[in-house]
Amino acid sequence: MSEHRTGQPDAPAPAAEGGAPDPVADARERLAHAQHGLLAALVSGAPAPEGFDEERLAVQTRALTAKRADVIAKVAPELPRILGEKEYRAAFVAYARGRPMTGGYRRDALDFAEELLRGTHPLDANVRRHVHRWWRERSGPAPLPRGRLRRALRALRGR
């Protein structure tokens, strides 16, 4: 049995006439299982499925992680600015390793910031404070009142 995106098992493959298993349904089941294994290897650090080149999958996994980091940097450009581009990349790759994105890019950016605040990646106090402020402003149902205005005024004053 395989599983759909909902995590619920599929019904068993229907039997062909005479009670014999349907070869098309069996082939689909095998394909679904192989696709699930491939996807798990690419995005969550699962072992490479049988018949796949581990080195090539590792290259593709790194490329997908880099692309994900690029998109997060566009969705939340403050994070690379706060951390510095090189530190942002290293921290994001460490965060994304074995952790598939589950709730979209905005949620991924928030989860990344939460992970940084848990102390899984060393940050100096000033950077930690900025990441915490960024996370607080974006993690609630609405932005914090006057937060943007205060920051803009501070920036204009040069503080």
Coordinates of N, CA and C in Angstrom, one line a residue:
M1 N 0.8 -1.2 0.0 CA 0.0 0.0 0.0 C 0.9 1.2 0.0
S2 N 0.5 2.3 -0.7 CA 1.2 3.5 -0.7 C 0.3 4.6 0.0
E3 N 0.8 5.8 0.1 CA 0.0 6.8 0.8 C -0.1 8.0 -0.1
H4 N -1.3 8.7 -0.1 CA -1.5 9.9 -0.8 C -0.9 11.0 0.1
R5 N -0.9 12.3 -0.4 CA -0.4 13.4 0.3 C -1.0 13.6 1.7
T6 N -2.2 13.1 1.8 CA -2.9 13.2 3.1 C -2.3 12.3 4.2
G7 N -1.5 11.4 3.8 CA -0.9 10.4 4.7 C -1.8 9.2 4.9
Q8 N -2.9 9.2 4.3 CA -3.8 8.0 4.4 C -3.5 6.9 3.4
P9 N -3.5 5.7 3.8 CA -3.1 4.6 2.9 C -4.1 4.5 1.7
D10 N -3.6 4.2 0.6 CA -4.5 3.9 -0.6 C -5.2 2.6 -0.3
A11 N -6.2 2.4 -1.1 CA -6.9 1.1 -1.1 C -6.0 0.1 -1.8
P12 N -6.1 -1.2 -1.5 CA -5.3 -2.2 -2.1 C -5.5 -2.2 -3.6
A13 N -4.6 -2.6 -4.4 CA -4.7 -2.6 -5.9 C -5.9 -3.5 -6.2
P14 N -6.8 -3.1 -7.1 CA -7.9 -3.9 -7.4 C -7.5 -5.1 -8.2
A15 N -8.2 -6.2 -8.0 CA -7.9 -7.5 -8.7 C -8.5 -7.4 -10.1
A16 N -7.8 -8.0 -11.0 CA -8.2 -8.1 -12.4 C -9.3 -9.3 -12.4
E17 N -9.9 -9.5 -13.6 CA -10.8 -10.6 -13.7 C -10.2 -11.9 -13.2
G18 N -11.0 -12.7 -12.5 CA -10.5 -14.0 -12.1 C -9.8 -13.9 -10.8
G19 N -9.7 -12.7 -10.1 CA -9.1 -12.6 -8.8 C -7.6 -12.3 -8.8
A20 N -7.0 -12.3 -10.0 CA -5.5 -12.1 -10.1 C -5.3 -10.6 -9.9
P21 N -4.1 -10.2 -9.3 CA -3.8 -8.8 -9.2 C -3.7 -8.1 -10.5
D22 N -4.1 -6.8 -10.5 CA -4.0 -6.0 -11.8 C -2.6 -5.6 -12.0
P23 N -1.9 -5.9 -13.1 CA -0.5 -5.6 -13.3 C -0.3 -4.0 -13.4
V24 N -1.3 -3.3 -14.0 CA -1.2 -1.9 -14.1 C -1.3 -1.3 -12.7
A25 N -2.2 -1.7 -11.9 CA -2.3 -1.2 -10.5 C -1.0 -1.5 -9.7
D26 N -0.5 -2.7 -9.9 CA 0.8 -3.0 -9.2 C 1.9 -2.2 -9.6
A27 N 2.0 -1.9 -10.9 CA 3.0 -1.0 -11.5 C 2.9 0.4 -10.9
R28 N 1.7 0.9 -10.8 CA 1.4 2.2 -10.3 C 1.9 2.2 -8.8
E29 N 1.6 1.2 -8.1 CA 1.9 1.1 -6.7 C 3.5 1.2 -6.5
R30 N 4.2 0.4 -7.3 CA 5.6 0.4 -7.3 C 6.2 1.7 -7.6
L31 N 5.6 2.4 -8.6 CA 6.1 3.7 -9.0 C 5.8 4.7 -7.9
A32 N 4.7 4.7 -7.3 CA 4.4 5.6 -6.2 C 5.3 5.4 -5.0
H33 N 5.6 4.2 -4.7 CA 6.6 3.9 -3.7 C 8.0 4.4 -4.0
A34 N 8.4 4.2 -5.3 CA 9.7 4.7 -5.7 C 9.8 6.2 -5.7
Q35 N 8.7 6.9 -6.1 CA 8.7 8.3 -6.1 C 8.7 8.9 -4.6
H36 N 8.0 8.2 -3.8 CA 8.0 8.6 -2.4 C 9.4 8.5 -1.8
G37 N 10.1 7.4 -2.1 CA 11.5 7.2 -1.6 C 12.4 8.3 -2.2
L38 N 12.2 8.6 -3.5 CA 13.1 9.6 -4.1 C 12.9 11.0 -3.5
L39 N 11.6 11.3 -3.3 CA 11.3 12.6 -2.7 C 11.9 12.7 -1.3
A40 N 11.7 11.7 -0.5 CA 12.2 11.6 0.9 C 13.8 11.8 0.9
A41 N 14.4 11.1 -0.1 CA 15.9 11.3 -0.2 C 16.3 12.7 -0.5
L42 N 15.5 13.3 -1.4 CA 15.9 14.7 -1.8 C 15.6 15.8 -0.8
V43 N 14.6 15.6 0.0 CA 14.2 16.8 0.8 C 14.3 16.5 2.3
S44 N 14.4 15.2 2.7 CA 14.4 15.0 4.2 C 15.6 14.1 4.7
G45 N 16.6 13.9 3.8 CA 17.8 13.2 4.2 C 17.6 11.7 4.3
A46 N 16.5 11.1 3.8 CA 16.4 9.7 3.8 C 17.4 9.0 2.9
P47 N 17.7 7.8 3.1 CA 18.7 7.1 2.2 C 18.2 7.0 0.7
A48 N 19.1 7.0 -0.2 CA 18.8 6.9 -1.6 C 18.0 5.6 -1.9
P49 N 17.0 5.7 -2.6 CA 16.2 4.4 -3.0 C 17.1 3.5 -3.9
E50 N 16.8 2.3 -3.8 CA 17.5 1.3 -4.7 C 17.5 1.7 -6.1
G51 N 18.6 1.7 -6.8 CA 18.7 2.0 -8.2 C 19.1 3.5 -8.5
F52 N 19.2 4.3 -7.4 CA 19.6 5.7 -7.6 C 21.0 6.0 -7.1
D53 N 21.7 6.8 -7.9 CA 23.1 7.2 -7.6 C 23.1 8.1 -6.4
E54 N 23.7 7.7 -5.3 CA 23.7 8.5 -4.0 C 24.4 9.9 -4.3
E55 N 25.5 9.8 -5.0 CA 26.3 11.1 -5.2 C 25.4 12.1 -6.0
R56 N 24.8 11.6 -7.0 CA 23.9 12.5 -7.8 C 22.8 13.1 -7.0
L57 N 22.2 12.2 -6.2 CA 21.1 12.7 -5.3 C 21.6 13.7 -4.3
A58 N 22.9 13.5 -3.8 CA 23.4 14.5 -2.9 C 23.7 15.9 -3.6
V59 N 24.1 15.8 -4.8 CA 24.3 17.1 -5.6 C 22.9 17.8 -5.8
Q60 N 21.9 17.0 -6.2 CA 20.6 17.6 -6.4 C 20.0 18.1 -5.0
T61 N 20.3 17.4 -4.0 CA 19.8 17.9 -2.6 C 20.4 19.2 -2.3
R62 N 21.7 19.3 -2.5 CA 22.4 20.6 -2.3 C 21.8 21.7 -3.1
A63 N 21.5 21.4 -4.4 CA 21.0 22.4 -5.3 C 19.6 22.8 -4.8
L64 N 18.7 21.9 -4.4 CA 17.4 22.2 -3.9 C 17.5 23.0 -2.6
T65 N 18.4 22.7 -1.8 CA 18.6 23.5 -0.5 C 19.0 24.9 -0.8
A66 N 19.9 25.1 -1.8 CA 20.4 26.4 -2.2 C 19.2 27.2 -2.8
K67 N 18.4 26.6 -3.6 CA 17.3 27.3 -4.2 C 16.3 27.7 -3.1
R68 N 16.1 26.8 -2.1 CA 15.2 27.1 -1.0 C 15.7 28.3 -0.2
A69 N 17.0 28.3 0.0 CA 17.7 29.4 0.7 C 17.5 30.7 -0.1
D70 N 17.6 30.7 -1.4 CA 17.4 31.8 -2.2 C 16.0 32.4 -2.1
V71 N 15.0 31.5 -2.1 CA 13.6 31.9 -2.0 C 13.4 32.5 -0.7
I72 N 13.9 31.9 0.4 CA 13.7 32.5 1.7 C 14.3 33.8 1.8
A73 N 15.5 34.0 1.2 CA 16.1 35.3 1.2 C 15.3 36.4 0.5
K74 N 14.5 36.0 -0.5 CA 13.6 36.9 -1.2 C 12.4 37.2 -0.3
V75 N 11.8 36.2 0.3 CA 10.6 36.3 1.1 C 11.0 37.1 2.4
A76 N 12.1 36.9 3.0 CA 12.6 37.5 4.2 C 14.0 38.1 4.0
P77 N 14.1 39.2 3.2 CA 15.4 39.7 2.9 C 16.2 40.2 4.1
E78 N 15.5 40.5 5.2 CA 16.1 41.0 6.4 C 17.1 39.9 7.0
L79 N 16.7 38.6 6.9 CA 17.5 37.6 7.5 C 18.9 37.5 7.0
P80 N 19.2 37.5 5.7 CA 20.6 37.6 5.2 C 21.3 38.9 5.6
R81 N 20.5 40.0 5.7 CA 21.1 41.2 6.1 C 21.5 41.2 7.6
I82 N 20.7 40.6 8.4 CA 21.0 40.5 9.8 C 22.1 39.6 10.1
L83 N 22.1 38.4 9.4 CA 23.1 37.4 9.7 C 24.4 37.6 8.9
G84 N 24.3 38.3 7.8 CA 25.4 38.4 6.8 C 25.2 37.2 5.8
E85 N 25.5 37.5 4.6 CA 25.1 36.5 3.5 C 25.8 35.1 3.8
K86 N 27.1 35.1 4.1 CA 27.8 33.9 4.3 C 27.2 33.1 5.5
E87 N 27.0 33.8 6.6 CA 26.5 33.2 7.8 C 25.1 32.7 7.6
Y88 N 24.3 33.5 6.8 CA 22.9 33.1 6.5 C 22.9 31.8 5.8
R89 N 23.7 31.7 4.7 CA 23.8 30.4 3.9 C 24.2 29.2 4.8
A90 N 25.2 29.4 5.6 CA 25.7 28.3 6.4 C 24.6 27.8 7.4
A91 N 24.0 28.8 8.1 CA 22.9 28.5 9.0 C 21.7 27.9 8.4
F92 N 21.3 28.4 7.2 CA 20.1 27.9 6.6 C 20.3 26.5 6.1
V93 N 21.5 26.2 5.5 CA 21.8 24.8 5.1 C 21.8 23.9 6.2
A94 N 22.3 24.3 7.4 CA 22.3 23.4 8.6 C 20.8 23.2 9.0
Y95 N 20.0 24.3 9.0 CA 18.6 24.2 9.4 C 17.9 23.3 8.4
A96 N 18.1 23.4 7.1 CA 17.3 22.7 6.1 C 17.6 21.2 6.0
R97 N 18.8 20.9 6.4 CA 19.3 19.5 6.3 C 18.3 18.5 7.1
G98 N 17.7 17.7 6.3 CA 16.8 16.7 7.0 C 15.5 17.3 7.4
R99 N 15.2 18.5 7.0 CA 13.9 19.2 7.5 C 13.2 19.7 6.2
P100 N 12.2 18.9 5.7 CA 11.5 19.4 4.6 C 10.6 20.6 4.9
M101 N 10.4 21.4 3.9 CA 9.5 22.6 4.1 C 8.1 22.0 4.2
T102 N 7.3 22.5 5.1 CA 6.0 22.0 5.3 C 4.9 23.0 5.2
G103 N 5.1 24.3 5.4 CA 4.0 25.2 5.5 C 4.2 26.4 4.6
G104 N 5.0 26.3 3.5 CA 5.2 27.4 2.6 C 6.5 28.2 3.1
Y105 N 6.9 29.2 2.2 CA 8.1 29.9 2.4 C 8.1 30.8 3.6
R106 N 7.0 31.5 3.8 CA 6.9 32.4 5.0 C 7.0 31.6 6.3
R107 N 6.3 30.5 6.4 CA 6.4 29.6 7.5 C 7.8 29.1 7.7
D108 N 8.5 28.7 6.6 CA 9.9 28.2 6.6 C 10.8 29.3 7.2
A109 N 10.6 30.6 6.7 CA 11.5 31.6 7.2 C 11.3 31.8 8.8
L110 N 10.0 31.8 9.2 CA 9.7 31.9 10.6 C 10.3 30.7 11.4
D111 N 10.2 29.5 10.9 CA 10.8 28.3 11.5 C 12.3 28.4 11.6
F112 N 12.9 28.9 10.5 CA 14.4 29.1 10.5 C 14.8 30.1 11.6
A113 N 14.1 31.2 11.7 CA 14.4 32.2 12.8 C 14.2 31.5 14.2
E114 N 13.1 30.8 14.4 CA 12.9 30.1 15.6 C 14.1 29.2 16.0
E115 N 14.5 28.5 15.0 CA 15.6 27.5 15.2 C 16.9 28.3 15.6
L116 N 17.1 29.4 14.9 CA 18.3 30.3 15.3 C 18.1 30.7 16.8
L117 N 16.9 31.1 17.2 CA 16.7 31.6 18.5 C 16.8 30.5 19.6
R118 N 16.6 29.3 19.2 CA 16.8 28.1 20.1 C 18.3 27.9 20.4
G119 N 19.2 28.5 19.7 CA 20.6 28.4 19.9 C 21.3 27.2 19.2
T120 N 20.6 26.7 18.2 CA 21.3 25.6 17.4 C 22.4 26.1 16.5
H121 N 22.5 27.4 16.3 CA 23.6 28.0 15.5 C 24.1 29.1 16.3
P122 N 25.4 29.2 16.6 CA 25.9 30.3 17.5 C 25.7 31.7 16.8
L123 N 25.1 32.6 17.6 CA 24.9 34.0 17.2 C 25.4 34.9 18.3
D124 N 26.0 36.0 17.9 CA 26.4 37.0 18.9 C 25.1 37.7 19.4
A125 N 25.2 38.3 20.5 CA 24.0 38.9 21.2 C 23.3 39.9 20.3
N126 N 24.0 40.8 19.6 CA 23.4 41.8 18.8 C 22.6 41.1 17.6
V127 N 23.1 40.1 17.0 CA 22.5 39.4 15.9 C 21.2 38.7 16.5
R128 N 21.4 38.0 17.6 CA 20.3 37.3 18.2 C 19.1 38.3 18.5
R129 N 19.5 39.5 19.0 CA 18.4 40.5 19.3 C 17.7 40.9 18.1
H130 N 18.4 41.1 17.0 CA 17.8 41.5 15.7 C 16.9 40.4 15.1
V131 N 17.4 39.1 15.2 CA 16.6 38.0 14.8 C 15.3 37.9 15.6
H132 N 15.5 38.0 16.9 CA 14.3 38.0 17.8 C 13.3 39.0 17.5
R133 N 13.8 40.3 17.2 CA 12.8 41.3 16.9 C 12.1 41.0 15.6
W134 N 12.9 40.6 14.6 CA 12.3 40.2 13.3 C 11.3 39.1 13.5
W135 N 11.6 38.1 14.2 CA 10.6 37.0 14.4 C 9.4 37.5 15.1
R136 N 9.5 38.3 16.2 CA 8.4 38.8 16.9 C 7.4 39.6 16.1
E137 N 8.0 40.5 15.2 CA 7.2 41.3 14.3 C 6.4 40.5 13.3
R138 N 6.9 39.3 13.0 CA 6.2 38.6 11.9 C 5.5 37.3 12.3
S139 N 5.7 36.9 13.6 CA 5.1 35.6 14.0 C 3.7 35.7 14.5
G140 N 3.2 36.9 14.8 CA 1.9 37.0 15.3 C 0.9 37.2 14.1
P141 N -0.4 37.2 14.5 CA -1.4 37.4 13.4 C -1.4 38.7 12.7
A142 N -0.8 39.7 13.4 CA -0.7 41.1 12.8 C 0.7 41.7 13.3
P143 N 1.2 42.6 12.5 CA 2.5 43.2 12.9 C 2.4 43.9 14.2
L144 N 3.4 44.0 15.0 CA 3.4 44.7 16.2 C 3.1 46.2 15.9
P145 N 2.4 46.8 16.8 CA 2.1 48.2 16.6 C 3.3 49.1 16.5
R146 N 3.3 50.0 15.6 CA 4.4 51.0 15.5 C 5.8 50.5 15.3
G147 N 6.0 49.2 15.2 CA 7.3 48.7 15.1 C 8.1 49.2 13.8
R148 N 7.4 49.2 12.7 CA 8.0 49.7 11.5 C 8.3 51.2 11.6
L149 N 7.4 51.9 12.1 CA 7.6 53.4 12.3 C 8.8 53.7 13.2
R150 N 8.9 53.0 14.3 CA 10.0 53.2 15.2 C 11.3 52.9 14.5
R151 N 11.4 51.7 13.8 CA 12.6 51.4 13.1 C 13.0 52.4 12.1
A152 N 12.0 52.9 11.3 CA 12.2 53.9 10.3 C 12.8 55.2 10.9
L153 N 12.2 55.6 12.0 CA 12.7 56.8 12.7 C 14.1 56.6 13.2
R154 N 14.4 55.5 13.8 CA 15.7 55.2 14.2 C 16.7 55.2 13.1
A155 N 16.3 54.6 12.0 CA 17.2 54.6 10.8 C 17.5 56.0 10.3
L156 N 16.5 56.8 10.3 CA 16.6 58.2 9.8 C 17.5 59.0 10.8
R157 N 17.5 58.7 12.1 CA 18.3 59.4 13.0 C 19.7 58.8 13.1
G158 N 19.9 57.7 12.4 CA 21.3 57.1 12.3 C 21.6 56.3 13.5
R159 N 20.6 55.7 14.2 CA 20.9 54.9 15.4 C 20.7 53.4 15.1

